[in-house]
XYZ file of C-alpha atoms in Angstrom:
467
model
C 111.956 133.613 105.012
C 108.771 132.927 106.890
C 108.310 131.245 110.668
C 106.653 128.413 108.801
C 110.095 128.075 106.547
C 112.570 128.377 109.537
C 110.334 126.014 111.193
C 110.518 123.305 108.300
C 114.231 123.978 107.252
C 116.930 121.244 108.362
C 119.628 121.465 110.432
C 122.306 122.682 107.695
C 119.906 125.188 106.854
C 119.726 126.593 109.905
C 122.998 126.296 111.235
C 123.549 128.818 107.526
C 120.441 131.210 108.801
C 122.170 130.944 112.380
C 125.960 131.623 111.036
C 124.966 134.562 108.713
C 123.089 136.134 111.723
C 119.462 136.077 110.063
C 118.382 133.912 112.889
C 119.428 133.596 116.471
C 119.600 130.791 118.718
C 117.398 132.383 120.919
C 114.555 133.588 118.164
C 114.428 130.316 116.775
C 114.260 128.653 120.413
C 110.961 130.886 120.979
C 109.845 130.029 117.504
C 109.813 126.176 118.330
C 108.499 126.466 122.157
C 105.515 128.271 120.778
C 104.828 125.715 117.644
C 105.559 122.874 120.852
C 102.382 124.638 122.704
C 100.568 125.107 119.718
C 100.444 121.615 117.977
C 102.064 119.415 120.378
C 98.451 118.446 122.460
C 96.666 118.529 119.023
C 99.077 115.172 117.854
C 99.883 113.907 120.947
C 103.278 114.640 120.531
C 104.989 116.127 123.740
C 105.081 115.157 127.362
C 107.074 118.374 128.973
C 108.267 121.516 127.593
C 111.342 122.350 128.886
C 111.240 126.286 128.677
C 113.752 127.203 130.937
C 116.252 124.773 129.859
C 115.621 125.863 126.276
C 116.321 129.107 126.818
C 119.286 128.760 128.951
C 121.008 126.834 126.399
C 119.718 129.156 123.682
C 121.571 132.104 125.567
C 124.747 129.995 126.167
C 124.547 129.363 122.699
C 124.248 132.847 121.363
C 126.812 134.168 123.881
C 129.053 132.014 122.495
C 128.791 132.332 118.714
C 129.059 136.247 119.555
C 132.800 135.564 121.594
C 133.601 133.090 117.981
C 133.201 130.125 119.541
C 130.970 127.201 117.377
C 130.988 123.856 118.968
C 130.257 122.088 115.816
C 127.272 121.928 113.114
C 124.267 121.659 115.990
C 125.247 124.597 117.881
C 122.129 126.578 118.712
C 119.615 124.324 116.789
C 116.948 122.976 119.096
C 115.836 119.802 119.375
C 113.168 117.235 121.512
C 113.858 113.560 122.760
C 111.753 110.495 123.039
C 110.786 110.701 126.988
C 112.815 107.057 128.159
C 116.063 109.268 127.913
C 116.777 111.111 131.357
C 117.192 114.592 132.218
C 117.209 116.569 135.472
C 114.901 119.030 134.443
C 111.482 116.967 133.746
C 110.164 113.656 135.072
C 111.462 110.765 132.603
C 107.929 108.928 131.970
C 108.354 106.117 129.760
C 105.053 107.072 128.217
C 103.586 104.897 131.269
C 101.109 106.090 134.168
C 103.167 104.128 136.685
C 105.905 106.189 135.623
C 105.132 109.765 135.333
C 106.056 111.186 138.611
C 109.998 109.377 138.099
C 112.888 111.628 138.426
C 116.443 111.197 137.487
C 119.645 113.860 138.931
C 121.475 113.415 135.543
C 121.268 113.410 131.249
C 121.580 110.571 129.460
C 124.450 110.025 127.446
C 123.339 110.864 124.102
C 121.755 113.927 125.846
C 125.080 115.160 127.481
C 126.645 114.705 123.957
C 124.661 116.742 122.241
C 124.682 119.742 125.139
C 128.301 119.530 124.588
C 128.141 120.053 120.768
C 125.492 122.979 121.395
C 122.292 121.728 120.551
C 119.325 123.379 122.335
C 116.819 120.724 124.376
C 113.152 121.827 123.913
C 111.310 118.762 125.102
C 110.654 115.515 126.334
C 108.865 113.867 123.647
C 106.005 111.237 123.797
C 106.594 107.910 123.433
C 104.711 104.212 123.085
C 104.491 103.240 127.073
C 107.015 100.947 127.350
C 108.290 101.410 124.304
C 105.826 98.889 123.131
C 107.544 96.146 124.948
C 104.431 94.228 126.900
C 102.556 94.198 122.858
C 100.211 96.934 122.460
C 97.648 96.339 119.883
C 96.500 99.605 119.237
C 97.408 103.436 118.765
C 96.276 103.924 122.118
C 98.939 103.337 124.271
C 100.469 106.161 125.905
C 98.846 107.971 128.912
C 99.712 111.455 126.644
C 97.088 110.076 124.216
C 96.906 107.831 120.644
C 100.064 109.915 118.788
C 98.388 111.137 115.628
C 100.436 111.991 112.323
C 100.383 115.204 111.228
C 99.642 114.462 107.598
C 95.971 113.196 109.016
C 95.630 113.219 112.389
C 92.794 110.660 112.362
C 95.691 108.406 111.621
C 98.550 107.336 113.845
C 102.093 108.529 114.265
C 103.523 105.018 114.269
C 105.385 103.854 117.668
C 107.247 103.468 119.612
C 109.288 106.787 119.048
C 105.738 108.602 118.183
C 106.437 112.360 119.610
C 109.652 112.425 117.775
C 108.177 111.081 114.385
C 105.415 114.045 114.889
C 107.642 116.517 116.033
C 110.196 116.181 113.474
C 107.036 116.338 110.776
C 105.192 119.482 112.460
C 108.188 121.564 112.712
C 108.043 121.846 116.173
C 112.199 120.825 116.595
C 114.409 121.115 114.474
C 115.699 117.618 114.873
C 114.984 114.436 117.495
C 116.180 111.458 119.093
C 114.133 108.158 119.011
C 114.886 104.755 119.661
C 114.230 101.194 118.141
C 114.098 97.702 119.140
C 112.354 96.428 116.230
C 110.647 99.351 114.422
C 110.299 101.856 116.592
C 112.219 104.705 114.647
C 111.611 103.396 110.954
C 107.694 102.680 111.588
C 107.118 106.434 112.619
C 109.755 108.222 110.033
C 107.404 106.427 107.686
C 104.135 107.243 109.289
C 105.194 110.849 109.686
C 106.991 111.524 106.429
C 110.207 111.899 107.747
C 113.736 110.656 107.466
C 115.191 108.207 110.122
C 118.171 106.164 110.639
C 118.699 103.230 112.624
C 121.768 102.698 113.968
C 124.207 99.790 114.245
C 123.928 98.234 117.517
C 126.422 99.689 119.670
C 127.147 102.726 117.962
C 125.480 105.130 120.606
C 125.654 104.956 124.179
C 122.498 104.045 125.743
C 123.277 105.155 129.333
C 120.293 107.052 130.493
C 117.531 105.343 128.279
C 115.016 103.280 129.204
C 115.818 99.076 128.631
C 113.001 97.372 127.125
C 115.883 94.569 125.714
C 119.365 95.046 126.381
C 120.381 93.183 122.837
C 118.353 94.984 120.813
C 117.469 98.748 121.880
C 119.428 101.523 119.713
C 118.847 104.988 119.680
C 119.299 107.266 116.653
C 118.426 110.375 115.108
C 114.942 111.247 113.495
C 114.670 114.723 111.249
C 114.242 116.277 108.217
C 116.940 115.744 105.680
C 119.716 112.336 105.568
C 122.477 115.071 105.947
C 120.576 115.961 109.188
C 121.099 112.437 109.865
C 124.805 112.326 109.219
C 125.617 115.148 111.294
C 123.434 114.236 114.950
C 124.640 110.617 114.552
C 128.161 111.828 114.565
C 127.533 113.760 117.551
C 125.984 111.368 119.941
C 127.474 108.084 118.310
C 131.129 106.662 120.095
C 132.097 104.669 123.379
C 130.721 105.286 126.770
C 132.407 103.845 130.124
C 128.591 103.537 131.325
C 127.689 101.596 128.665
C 130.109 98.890 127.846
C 128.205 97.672 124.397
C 129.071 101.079 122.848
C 132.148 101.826 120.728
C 134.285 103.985 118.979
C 134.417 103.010 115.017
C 134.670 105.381 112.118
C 131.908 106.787 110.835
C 133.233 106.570 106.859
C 131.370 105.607 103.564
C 133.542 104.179 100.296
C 133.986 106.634 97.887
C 133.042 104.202 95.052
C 129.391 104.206 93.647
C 127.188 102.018 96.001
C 126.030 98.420 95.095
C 122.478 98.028 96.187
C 120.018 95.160 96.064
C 116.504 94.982 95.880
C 114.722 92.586 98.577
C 113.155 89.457 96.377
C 109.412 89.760 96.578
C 109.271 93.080 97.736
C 106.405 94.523 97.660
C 104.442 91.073 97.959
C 101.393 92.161 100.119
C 101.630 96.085 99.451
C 99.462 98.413 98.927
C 99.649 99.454 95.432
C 100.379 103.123 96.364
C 103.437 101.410 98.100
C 104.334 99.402 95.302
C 104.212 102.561 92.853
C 106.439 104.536 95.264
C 108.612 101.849 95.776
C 109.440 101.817 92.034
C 109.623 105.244 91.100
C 112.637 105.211 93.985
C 114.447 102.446 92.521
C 114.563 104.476 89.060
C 115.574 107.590 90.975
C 118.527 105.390 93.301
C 119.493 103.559 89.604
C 120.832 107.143 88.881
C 123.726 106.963 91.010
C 124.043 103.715 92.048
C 123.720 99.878 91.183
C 121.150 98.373 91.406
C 122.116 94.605 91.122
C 119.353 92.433 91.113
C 117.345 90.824 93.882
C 118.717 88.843 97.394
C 116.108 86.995 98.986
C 115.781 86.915 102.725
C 116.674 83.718 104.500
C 114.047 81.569 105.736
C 113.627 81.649 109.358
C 111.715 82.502 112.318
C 112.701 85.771 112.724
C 109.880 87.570 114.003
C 109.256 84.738 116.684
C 113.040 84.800 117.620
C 112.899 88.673 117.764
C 109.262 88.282 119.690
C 110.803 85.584 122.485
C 113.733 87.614 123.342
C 111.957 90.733 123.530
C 109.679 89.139 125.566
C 112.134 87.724 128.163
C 114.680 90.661 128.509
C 111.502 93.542 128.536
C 109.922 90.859 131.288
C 113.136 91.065 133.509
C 113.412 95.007 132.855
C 110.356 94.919 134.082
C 110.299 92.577 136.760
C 108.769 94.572 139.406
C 106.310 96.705 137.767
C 105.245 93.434 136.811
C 105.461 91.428 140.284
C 104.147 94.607 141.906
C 101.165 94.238 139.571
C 101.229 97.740 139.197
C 101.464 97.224 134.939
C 97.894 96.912 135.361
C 97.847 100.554 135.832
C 98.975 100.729 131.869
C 96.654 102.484 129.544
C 96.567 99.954 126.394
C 94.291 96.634 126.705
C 96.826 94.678 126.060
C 99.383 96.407 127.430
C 97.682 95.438 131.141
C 98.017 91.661 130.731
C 101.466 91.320 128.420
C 103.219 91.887 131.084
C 102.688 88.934 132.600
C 102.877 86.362 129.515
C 106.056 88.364 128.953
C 106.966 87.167 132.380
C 105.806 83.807 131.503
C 107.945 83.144 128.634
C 110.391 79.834 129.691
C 114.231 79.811 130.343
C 114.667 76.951 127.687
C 112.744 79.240 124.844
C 115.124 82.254 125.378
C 117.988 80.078 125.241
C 116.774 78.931 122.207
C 115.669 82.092 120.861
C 119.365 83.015 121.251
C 120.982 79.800 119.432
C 118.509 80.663 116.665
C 119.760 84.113 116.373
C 123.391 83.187 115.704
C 122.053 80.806 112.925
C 120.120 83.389 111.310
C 122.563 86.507 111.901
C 124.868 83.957 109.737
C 122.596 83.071 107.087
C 121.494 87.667 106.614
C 125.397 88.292 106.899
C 126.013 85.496 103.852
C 122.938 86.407 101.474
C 123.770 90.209 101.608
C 127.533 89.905 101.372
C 128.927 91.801 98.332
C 126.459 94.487 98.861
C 126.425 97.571 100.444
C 123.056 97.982 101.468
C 119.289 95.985 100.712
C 115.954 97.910 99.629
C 112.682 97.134 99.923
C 109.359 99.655 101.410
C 110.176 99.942 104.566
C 106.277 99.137 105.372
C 103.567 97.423 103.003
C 100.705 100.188 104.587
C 100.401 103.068 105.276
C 100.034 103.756 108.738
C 96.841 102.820 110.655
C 93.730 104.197 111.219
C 93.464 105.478 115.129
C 90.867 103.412 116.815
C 91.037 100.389 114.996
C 92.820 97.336 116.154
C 96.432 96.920 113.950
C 95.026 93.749 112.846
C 91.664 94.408 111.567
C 93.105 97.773 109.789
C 94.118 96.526 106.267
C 92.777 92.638 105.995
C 93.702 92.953 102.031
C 97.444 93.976 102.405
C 100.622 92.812 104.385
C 102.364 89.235 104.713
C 105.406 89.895 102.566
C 108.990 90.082 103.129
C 110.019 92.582 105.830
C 113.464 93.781 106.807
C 112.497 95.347 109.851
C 112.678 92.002 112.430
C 115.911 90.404 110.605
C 118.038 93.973 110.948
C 117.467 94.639 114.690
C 118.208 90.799 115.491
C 121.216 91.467 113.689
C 122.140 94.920 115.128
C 122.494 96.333 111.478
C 121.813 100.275 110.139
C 118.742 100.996 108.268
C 117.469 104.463 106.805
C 113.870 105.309 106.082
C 113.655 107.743 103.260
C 109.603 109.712 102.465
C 109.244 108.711 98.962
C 105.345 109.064 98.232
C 102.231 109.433 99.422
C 99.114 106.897 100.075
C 95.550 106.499 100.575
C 94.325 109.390 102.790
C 97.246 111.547 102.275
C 99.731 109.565 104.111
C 103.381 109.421 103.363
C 105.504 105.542 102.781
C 108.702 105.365 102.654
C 111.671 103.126 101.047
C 114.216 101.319 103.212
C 117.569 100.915 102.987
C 119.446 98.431 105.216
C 122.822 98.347 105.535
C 125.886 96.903 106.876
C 127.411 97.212 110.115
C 128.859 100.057 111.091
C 127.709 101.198 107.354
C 125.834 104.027 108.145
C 127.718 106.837 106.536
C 127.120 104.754 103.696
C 123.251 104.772 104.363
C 123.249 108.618 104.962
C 125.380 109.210 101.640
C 122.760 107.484 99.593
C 119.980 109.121 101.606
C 121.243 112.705 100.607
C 121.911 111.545 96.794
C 118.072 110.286 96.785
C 117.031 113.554 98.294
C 118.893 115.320 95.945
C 116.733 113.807 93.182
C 113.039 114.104 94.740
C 111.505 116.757 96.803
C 109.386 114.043 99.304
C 111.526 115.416 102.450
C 110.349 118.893 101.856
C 107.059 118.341 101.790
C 105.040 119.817 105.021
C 101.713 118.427 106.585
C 98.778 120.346 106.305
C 98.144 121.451 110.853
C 95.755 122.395 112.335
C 94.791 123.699 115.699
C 91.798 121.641 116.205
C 91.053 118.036 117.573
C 90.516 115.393 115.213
């Protein structure tokens, strides 16, 4: 096996290479720092390396596989977080200049979790500033740099969980941790090529991350392989005293063959790259499951509902980098001044914002009962050119029914799965979204699919020069 293979392998993979003693801890901790310092600045994909750390763990980790002792599936395998969670051993930046020099004494929940079941931390990852939560309009929103997807890094890595997306797809971790509040881990799995699961709301501690909007954020795992998926999301997932929104449930599928629908009208506005992809992956899904006909999305304002109450919750999270007017030392445009129309945003339209939500959480939970999970692409593009304003990137295409805005409001589980490639080389993907708590489900079908297509094996063509 090469470097380039151990690199690209997923975590079951190389928990084998690590249990038959063809690969150490250690080796493939150096392996992984040196890809980190190698590609990392050429994407934009890391904000510290955490050698020592790494290496510590890496030891600890060897040490005790020698004396028989195996916390679990992720012992030794190294992995990189998006840089809101907090660690002791690196500022915590929230991708934001006011931020860099901040400092926390303690690991974030999910962090500690994953210490405990062996897993090796390489790096704080870059992230959208903000986690895109004052409305960037552009890939340029980070001080580490526009994050640039390794499949053509003229192109961006998607946000807000960028480093993650890029690390995961540059073999430079062997797994990450990313977080969404509406997009943020599917837009990037897509944009990168990789697989990514959303989680329910609730089902991982959040103690230790960054709040853009306490109703919404989620954190969940980003890598290689939906059995990757499975496996990190059983290790960080369960209750927290710190964080009273997260809970213990089971994390079981039905051992029946899954009931799937598609999403009426969906692949209105795509690309026809998209489109293409998105059929070819219902053929491969009708092998093992039902597909049983279309569900239309509810009518409703749900990006405008998501929108308001993003806007009010990331305004009070941000109260005084706002009052301070220090968000003005932001990098993106439009980043500067959202901020304060964030701030702006009245009592009386949260409220209502909120009423709306029940009403519309109600009407998703109806139209998709009886199934056990909704697909659709999980974007209509492929990801944006780097330079050009999101809006003015693909006039032709977009406008059709998205799952993205109606899932977070309703705190459900969604999986994005690489099924295809694009103009300029770039990777879509097919969503599924599932029910609460469903995401064993999610993962189960995610492994079948990959079972039947090679998209998730397929590496980006790096380089080691600057687009």
């Amino acid at each position: 096996m090469t470097a380039d293979d151990l690199a690209f392998a997923d975590v079951v993979e190389l928990q084998r290479l690590l249990t038959a003693k063809a690969v150490s801890s250690v080796e493939l901790t150096e392996l992984y720092l040196k890809r980190l310092e190698t590609y990392g600045p050429v994407y934009s994909a890391v904000v510290t390396i955490l050698h020592d750390r790494a290496r510590r763990e890496a030891r600890r980790a060897d040490r005790e596989r020698v004396r028989g002792r195996v916390r679990g599936p992720l012992h030794g395998i190294p992995y990189g977080v998006k840089d809101l969670l907090a660690t002791p051993d690196a500022p915590t930046t929230w991708g934001a200049q006011p931020y860099r020099a901040q400092h926390f004494d303690f690991d974030a929940t999910a962090v500690r979790k994953l210490s405990d079941a062996g897993a090796v931390l390489l790096a704080k990852l870059a992230m959208v500033e903000l986690a895109g939560g004052f409305g960037y309009g552009d890939a340029d929103a980070s001080f580490t740099g526009p994050g640039r997807t390794p499949w053509n890094a003229k192109f961006w890595s998607g946000g807000s969980s960028s480093g993650s997306g890029i690390a995961v797809a540059a073999g430079l971790v062997g797994f990450a941790i990313g977080s969404e509040t509406s997009g943020s881990i599917l837009f990037p799995s897509t944009a990168c090529g990789i697989t990514g699961l959303r989680p329910t709301y609730g089902r991982v501690s959040r103690h230790g991350a960054m709040a853009l909007c306490w109703t919404l954020d989620k954190l969940g795992p980003m890598a290689r392989s939906a059995r990757d998926l499975e496996i990190v999301l059983a290790a960080i997932a369960g209750a927290d005293p710190r964080d009273p929104t997260a809970v213990d449930v089971p994390l079981t599928a039905p051992r029946r063959r899954p009931r799937i629908a598609v999403l009426k009208n969906a692949t209105k506005g795509a690309m026809p790259a998209v489109a293409a992809n998105f059929r070819a992956s219902l053929k491969a899904l009708a092998t093992f499951a039902d597909i049983a006909g279309e569900v239309a999305l509810p009518k409703g304002p749900w990006g405008p509902v998501v929108g308001t109450i993003v806007d009010a919750e990331g305004a009070a999270a941000f109260r005084d980098l706002i009052e301070s007017g220090k968000s003005r030392g932001l990098r993106n445009a439009d980043d500067k001044l959202g901020g304060y129309v964030a701030y702006a945003t009245p009592a009386v339209d949260y409220i209502d914002a909120l009423r709306q939500r029940a009403k519309l959480n109600a009407a998703l939970e109806a139209a998709f009962a009886g199934y056990d999970a909704i697909v659709s692409p999980t974007l209509h593009t492929v990801t944006y050119p780097v330079g050009i304003p999101f809006d003015k990137a693909y006039p032709k295409f977009g406008g059709g029914p998205s799952l993205i805005a109606p899932g977070n409001l309703a705190g459900l589980p969604a999986i994005a799965l690489p099924n295809g490639f694009g103009p300029n080389g770039l990777p879509t993907s097919v969503a599924l979204l599932g029910r609460a708590w469903g995401e064993a489900t999610l993962t189960a079908i995610g492994a079948r699919y990959q079972r039947a297509t090679d998209f998730h094996t397929k590496r980006p063509p790096l380089t080691t020069g600057r687009p």
